[in-house]
Amino acid sequence: MLAGIRVVELAEGVAGPLAACRLADLGATVVKIESGDGDWTRGCPPFIDGDTTKGAATSAVFFALNRGKRSLALGRAPAAAGHVLRRLLESADVFITDRDAAALAPLGLAGIYEDPCPLNPRLITASISAFGEAGPLADRPGSELGAQAMAGYTRYLGAYAQPARRLGADVAGAATATFATQAILAALLYRKRAGHGQRVSLSLLNSLLSMKTVHLAAQSDPDEYAGPRVGGANDPPERGWATADSPITFMFGGAVGREGRPGWAQFVEEIGLGRLLDDPRFDKTGRLTTGLGPTARALKGEYEQEFVARAAEGLVAAIRKRGGLAASYLTHEQVFADPQARALDLVRRVPATPGDDVPVLAFPGRFSRTRLELRGHAPAIGQHTVAVATELGLSAAQIDELRCTLALRTPEGAGPGANQ
C-alpha cells in the first residue's frame, strides 16, 4: 500500500524502529542507519536460535522491531560516512530519528529539522524524544519507566499506600510508534496536496498523556470521585474472579446505561447462585456487583463460592449466553492458540534464519482489497551498505573508500552491489 515510499530510520529501541516496521508492513522500503555496534536491542535476550552470546545470534526483540529492513552502517566514525546518509535523505520520503540536532550535526544534518528541510523540501522528518522539544526537559534523555512515572501510569498498579509499580509492557514506546505512524501518514497526505514535507515531533511522555483522554475527563473536577477512572489509582490490582482453573472477568454492566445488561438473574440461577436474587447487597441486574461495579470487589467472594467448582470455559459460555461480557485470563501461549485470535490472522510466520520461521504480529488493520505481506530476516549490521551506496550512484572509488572507512569486506566473488 506504501509501495514507492522510502523511509530512512536512524533510531534505536522501541518507538522509532516499531514505527518504521509498521510502515514496512504497509509496503514502504526502510533503510535502517546504524553506527558502532548497532541498535542496542541487538544484544537483548532471548535470542531466536538460543545462543546468548551478543552478536552471535538474532535477538527476538530486535527481529520483531526490525525485520524486513535494510541496514546501512556508518561505522565507529559516523561523520566519515555521513555523506552517504545525506545522499540517501535527498531522495527519501520519510526520516524517522530519535537523535537531537546536536547529535545529527556531525553527520552533516545540522539543518534537517528546519522547515522546509534544505536537504530535501519534500522530506517528512519524524523526531522522537523522551520529553518533547520544548520545556525544561527538552532534549534530555529519558526511559520507558520515566515516561510511565511522569504520566502517572504507575498509579494504576499495586495498592493504596504501597510502592508504585510499572506496567510490564512498553506502552510508552509502542504508543509513540503508533502515533508516529499516524502522523507520518497524515504528513504524506498533506504533502500530496501542498507539495512539501514537514517536521513531526513526538515524545514518550506526550504519547502516554494523550492516551489518558478518558482519565483526564473523569479526574478533572468531577461531581463525585467514583468509578474506575477516578478510583483506579487506589484500588487493588484486578485479578479477576477465581474459577476451577483460570480466572475470568465478567460483567452485566458496562456502557449500557443505568439498567445494566439483561440476563444476570437467569445466569445466577443457572449456576446455582439463585440466593443472590434475595440478597439486599445485590442489585437485580448485576450492574453494580460485576465488572468494575462499585461493590464488585467487596462481593467477589460470593460469586467465587460457586465459580471455584466450575471451569472457566463453561462459566464464560454461560455468561455470554445470557448477554453478559466475559473472558478468561489467558497466558501468552493460550491467547495465540485461541480460535478468535487465529481467526483475526494476526499471527503470521516469517523467515528469521535459514530454514527457521518464527511467529510475528501483523499490522492490526484489515483491508478489504489488500492483504499485507510481512517481511522477515532482520538485517546484520551494515548488511546492505554497499548495495545502497551503489543504488545512490556512488562511484566505484567512493564505494571502495566507504568500504575502507567502515572496514567492510566483500565476500569472495561478490561485486560492489552485493548485499553486505
XYZ file of C-alpha atoms in Angstrom:
420
model
C 0.000 0.000 0.000
C 3.008 2.285 0.524
C 4.971 0.922 -2.418
C 7.432 3.556 -3.622
C 7.657 5.296 -0.236
C 11.240 5.311 1.020
C 11.869 5.532 4.760
C 15.205 6.174 6.449
C 15.372 5.244 10.130
C 18.088 6.444 12.495
C 16.664 5.258 15.804
C 17.094 2.552 18.426
C 14.930 0.821 20.990
C 11.178 0.525 20.508
C 9.417 3.692 19.316
C 11.276 4.642 16.127
C 12.047 1.107 14.925
C 8.465 -0.044 15.544
C 7.047 2.915 13.609
C 9.358 2.099 10.701
C 8.384 -1.574 10.935
C 4.691 -0.641 10.672
C 5.400 1.421 7.553
C 7.357 -1.520 6.127
C 4.370 -3.800 6.793
C 2.319 -1.352 4.722
C 4.764 -1.703 1.850
C 7.362 1.030 2.353
C 11.060 0.395 1.779
C 13.014 1.027 5.003
C 16.744 1.592 5.365
C 17.961 1.400 8.951
C 21.034 3.505 9.748
C 23.378 2.092 12.410
C 26.719 3.093 13.844
C 29.156 1.377 16.174
C 27.744 -1.902 17.467
C 24.336 -1.018 16.084
C 20.927 -0.781 17.724
C 21.252 -1.760 21.384
C 18.322 -4.174 21.087
C 20.596 -6.442 19.024
C 22.038 -7.578 22.336
C 18.740 -8.084 24.171
C 17.927 -11.677 25.114
C 16.278 -14.010 24.391
C 17.852 -14.935 21.076
C 15.973 -16.728 18.335
C 18.460 -19.572 17.943
C 19.137 -19.889 21.660
C 22.695 -18.528 21.560
C 23.056 -15.921 24.305
C 26.351 -14.538 23.013
C 25.824 -10.954 21.906
C 26.326 -10.636 18.186
C 26.297 -14.383 17.561
C 22.544 -14.679 17.231
C 19.460 -12.660 16.382
C 17.711 -11.039 19.310
C 14.000 -11.808 19.323
C 13.315 -8.184 20.280
C 15.498 -6.787 17.509
C 13.948 -9.147 14.981
C 10.382 -8.180 15.910
C 11.149 -4.464 15.519
C 13.476 -4.558 12.516
C 12.506 -7.453 10.259
C 12.333 -6.693 6.574
C 14.567 -3.614 6.738
C 17.901 -2.921 5.073
C 20.866 -1.901 7.240
C 23.364 0.786 6.291
C 26.363 1.102 8.604
C 28.112 4.343 9.483
C 30.878 2.577 11.389
C 32.603 3.840 14.509
C 33.351 7.223 12.939
C 29.886 8.113 11.613
C 30.908 11.560 10.381
C 33.192 9.959 7.790
C 30.246 8.172 6.183
C 27.730 10.958 6.741
C 27.776 11.887 3.066
C 26.082 8.561 2.238
C 23.298 9.284 4.710
C 22.851 12.771 3.280
C 22.675 11.378 -0.258
C 20.084 8.872 0.919
C 17.917 11.548 2.540
C 17.998 13.714 -0.574
C 15.656 11.241 -2.273
C 13.834 9.803 0.776
C 10.212 10.419 1.681
C 10.403 9.905 5.456
C 13.170 10.234 8.036
C 12.497 8.711 11.476
C 15.035 9.580 14.153
C 15.454 9.721 17.913
C 18.575 11.916 17.673
C 18.507 15.589 18.613
C 20.004 18.358 16.488
C 23.350 18.227 18.316
C 23.753 14.524 17.556
C 22.788 14.965 13.906
C 25.103 17.909 13.216
C 28.331 15.847 12.947
C 26.647 13.810 10.200
C 26.125 16.958 8.159
C 22.438 17.134 9.104
C 22.535 20.367 11.105
C 19.557 21.799 9.221
C 17.474 18.640 8.973
C 14.917 19.959 11.477
C 14.334 23.195 9.574
C 11.070 23.662 7.687
C 11.393 23.424 4.778
C 14.294 20.986 5.001
C 17.198 22.433 2.972
C 18.421 18.941 2.080
C 15.079 17.789 0.697
C 11.987 20.045 0.879
C 9.692 17.040 0.370
C 11.173 15.128 3.304
C 8.940 14.294 6.278
C 11.030 14.112 9.447
C 9.565 12.333 12.468
C 11.559 13.362 15.534
C 11.071 11.139 18.601
C 12.289 12.098 22.073
C 11.563 11.219 25.674
C 10.030 14.512 26.815
C 9.484 16.655 23.710
C 11.244 19.571 22.053
C 10.147 22.331 24.468
C 10.230 22.867 28.213
C 12.893 22.292 30.888
C 13.372 18.631 29.912
C 13.651 19.249 26.181
C 16.272 17.007 24.576
C 17.038 15.333 27.912
C 17.450 11.547 27.794
C 14.604 9.509 29.237
C 13.275 5.997 29.503
C 10.126 3.901 29.311
C 9.876 3.788 33.100
C 10.488 7.511 33.439
C 7.706 8.310 30.977
C 5.316 5.943 32.783
C 6.103 7.528 36.136
C 5.698 11.128 34.942
C 2.476 10.342 33.086
C 1.018 8.669 36.176
C 0.707 5.161 34.771
C 2.434 3.635 37.782
C -0.548 4.795 39.854
C -2.783 2.185 38.259
C -0.979 -0.896 39.534
C -0.308 -2.038 43.057
C -2.417 -0.962 46.007
C -3.109 2.150 48.038
C -0.134 3.265 50.199
C 2.072 0.618 48.588
C 5.061 1.254 46.294
C 4.243 2.164 42.698
C 4.637 -0.473 40.001
C 5.474 -0.152 36.340
C 3.353 -1.571 33.558
C 5.193 -4.607 32.244
C 4.565 -3.732 28.604
C 6.491 -0.985 26.777
C 3.377 1.138 26.490
C 5.267 4.420 26.014
C 7.385 3.078 23.177
C 4.525 1.250 21.474
C 2.140 4.205 21.812
C 4.709 6.610 20.393
C 5.286 4.257 17.471
C 1.538 4.189 16.799
C 1.206 7.975 16.941
C 4.330 8.377 14.794
C 2.853 6.091 12.144
C -0.388 8.075 12.160
C 1.457 11.397 11.981
C 3.684 10.260 9.109
C 0.714 9.012 7.074
C -1.098 12.310 7.698
C 2.007 14.254 6.637
C 2.239 12.170 3.450
C -1.367 13.060 2.621
C -0.668 16.729 3.315
C 2.428 16.610 1.111
C 0.358 15.252 -1.750
C -1.784 18.403 -1.584
C 0.809 21.004 -0.612
C 3.873 19.592 -2.354
C 6.283 19.835 0.583
C 7.199 17.876 3.681
C 7.410 18.971 7.291
C 8.729 18.009 10.692
C 6.665 15.943 13.108
C 7.670 15.917 16.772
C 6.627 13.148 19.170
C 7.626 12.098 22.663
C 7.129 9.158 25.011
C 5.635 11.461 27.642
C 3.182 13.154 25.307
C 2.043 9.819 23.885
C 1.197 8.438 27.317
C -0.575 11.643 28.315
C -2.591 11.548 25.087
C -3.781 8.035 25.891
C -5.267 9.267 29.185
C -8.141 11.035 27.456
C -10.847 9.204 29.414
C -8.973 9.507 32.711
C -8.458 13.219 32.190
C -12.159 13.705 31.624
C -13.053 11.686 34.728
C -10.493 13.272 37.032
C -10.981 16.920 36.035
C -13.218 18.321 38.786
C -15.866 15.571 38.874
C -19.057 15.961 40.885
C -18.187 12.778 42.751
C -14.994 10.778 42.956
C -16.424 7.395 41.973
C -15.838 4.916 39.210
C -12.740 3.100 37.952
C -11.341 6.068 36.001
C -11.096 8.081 39.224
C -10.575 5.470 41.912
C -8.370 3.138 39.918
C -5.247 4.539 41.491
C -6.450 3.494 44.940
C -7.947 0.113 44.044
C -6.041 -3.140 44.469
C -4.930 -4.904 41.259
C -7.740 -6.533 39.314
C -7.108 -10.287 39.383
C -10.445 -11.485 38.069
C -12.883 -13.973 39.555
C -11.353 -17.291 40.628
C -12.613 -20.479 38.944
C -11.539 -24.117 38.988
C -8.723 -23.300 36.549
C -8.006 -19.809 35.176
C -9.513 -16.524 36.439
C -12.212 -14.798 34.425
C -13.577 -11.300 34.128
C -17.294 -10.801 33.643
C -19.871 -8.058 33.730
C -23.541 -7.415 33.272
C -22.931 -3.683 33.494
C -20.634 -1.600 31.369
C -21.559 1.148 28.947
C -25.216 0.177 28.597
C -26.970 2.722 30.771
C -28.170 2.613 34.340
C -30.219 -0.563 33.969
C -27.283 -2.770 33.056
C -27.480 -5.757 30.756
C -30.332 -8.270 30.828
C -29.654 -11.859 31.849
C -27.896 -11.573 35.214
C -30.807 -13.093 37.143
C -31.046 -16.043 34.730
C -27.274 -16.575 34.903
C -27.023 -16.748 38.705
C -29.974 -19.141 38.839
C -28.444 -21.363 36.160
C -25.176 -21.856 38.056
C -26.700 -22.339 41.496
C -26.472 -18.811 42.894
C -30.193 -18.072 42.940
C -29.883 -16.949 46.556
C -28.254 -13.735 45.324
C -31.632 -12.640 43.945
C -32.903 -12.193 47.513
C -29.685 -10.753 48.941
C -30.165 -6.984 49.507
C -26.476 -6.375 48.777
C -27.031 -7.342 45.128
C -28.914 -5.218 42.622
C -31.330 -7.091 40.360
C -29.297 -6.630 37.160
C -25.764 -7.360 38.376
C -24.604 -3.989 37.134
C -23.176 -2.902 40.492
C -21.626 -6.230 41.537
C -19.887 -7.388 38.336
C -17.142 -5.960 36.158
C -15.976 -2.644 37.577
C -19.164 -2.039 39.519
C -18.718 -0.115 42.780
C -19.415 -3.154 45.005
C -17.925 -5.815 42.729
C -14.687 -6.198 44.677
C -16.409 -6.449 48.067
C -18.836 -9.126 46.873
C -16.497 -11.087 44.615
C -16.261 -13.908 47.165
C -20.000 -14.580 46.965
C -19.693 -15.417 43.272
C -16.470 -17.369 43.745
C -18.109 -19.803 46.172
C -19.730 -21.382 43.124
C -17.210 -20.353 40.465
C -14.321 -22.328 42.022
C -16.166 -25.556 41.333
C -16.547 -24.801 37.625
C -14.124 -24.467 34.722
C -13.571 -21.019 33.267
C -14.623 -22.076 29.775
C -18.074 -23.199 30.913
C -18.657 -20.075 33.011
C -17.633 -17.759 30.167
C -20.028 -19.580 27.827
C -22.896 -19.319 30.337
C -22.326 -15.583 30.870
C -22.179 -14.865 27.164
C -25.295 -16.933 26.538
C -27.214 -14.666 28.936
C -25.965 -11.472 27.325
C -23.120 -10.661 29.693
C -19.494 -9.967 28.812
C -16.858 -12.455 29.872
C -13.355 -13.650 29.044
C -10.757 -15.932 30.587
C -7.374 -14.629 31.683
C -5.133 -16.246 29.073
C -1.415 -16.920 29.050
C 0.813 -15.856 26.154
C 0.555 -19.301 24.587
C -3.198 -19.590 25.138
C -4.130 -16.267 23.563
C -2.383 -17.022 20.280
C -3.866 -20.523 20.210
C -7.359 -19.157 20.862
C -9.765 -19.618 17.912
C -10.669 -15.924 17.952
C -7.044 -14.812 17.743
C -6.414 -17.290 14.931
C -9.463 -16.007 13.050
C -8.038 -12.474 13.145
C -4.984 -13.669 11.200
C -2.843 -11.529 13.457
C -0.020 -14.016 13.944
C 1.990 -14.807 10.834
C 5.172 -16.806 10.362
C 8.112 -15.215 8.586
C 11.675 -16.422 7.971
C 14.145 -15.434 10.681
C 17.148 -17.612 9.950
C 17.720 -20.072 7.092
C 15.185 -22.839 7.462
C 13.619 -21.331 10.585
C 10.326 -19.433 10.591
C 9.137 -17.549 13.670
C 5.754 -16.037 14.599
C 5.311 -12.272 14.397
C 2.370 -9.937 14.880
C 0.948 -8.439 11.717
C -0.301 -4.890 11.222
C -3.587 -4.921 13.191
C -5.708 -3.272 10.489
C -7.504 -5.372 7.892
C -8.147 -4.068 4.386
C -10.913 -5.265 2.068
C -8.750 -5.114 -1.062
C -5.241 -5.723 0.211
C -3.564 -8.458 2.238
C -0.311 -7.207 3.666
C 2.710 -9.392 3.042
C 5.046 -9.351 6.029
C 8.787 -9.439 5.633
C 11.245 -11.476 7.665
C 15.025 -11.610 8.056
C 16.332 -8.851 10.320
C 19.487 -7.428 8.727
C 23.024 -7.834 10.012
C 24.789 -4.568 10.854
C 25.649 -2.851 7.592
C 24.435 -5.777 5.516
C 23.170 -3.521 2.712
C 25.660 -0.646 2.939
C 27.437 -1.301 -0.352
C 24.201 -2.151 -2.160
C 22.538 1.073 -1.019
C 25.634 3.107 -1.898
C 25.614 1.605 -5.381
C 21.925 2.415 -5.824
C 22.642 6.003 -4.799
C 25.068 6.312 -7.681
C 28.340 6.417 -5.755
C 31.340 5.683 -7.940
C 33.468 2.571 -7.559
C 36.193 4.707 -5.982
C 33.743 6.203 -3.488
C 32.432 2.748 -2.613
C 35.982 1.458 -2.081
C 36.669 4.442 0.171
C 33.463 3.761 2.065
C 34.407 0.101 2.417
C 37.767 1.071 3.909
C 36.168 3.620 6.217
C 33.732 1.045 7.587
C 36.194 -1.859 7.429
C 33.782 -3.784 5.215
C 34.931 -6.838 3.352
C 33.258 -8.097 0.174
C 32.516 -11.845 0.216
C 34.651 -13.769 -2.256
C 33.254 -13.487 -5.742
C 30.790 -10.718 -4.877
C 30.747 -7.417 -6.706
C 30.194 -3.932 -5.350
C 26.425 -4.414 -5.464
C 26.441 -7.347 -3.030
C 24.165 -7.115 -0.011
C 26.741 -6.551 2.669
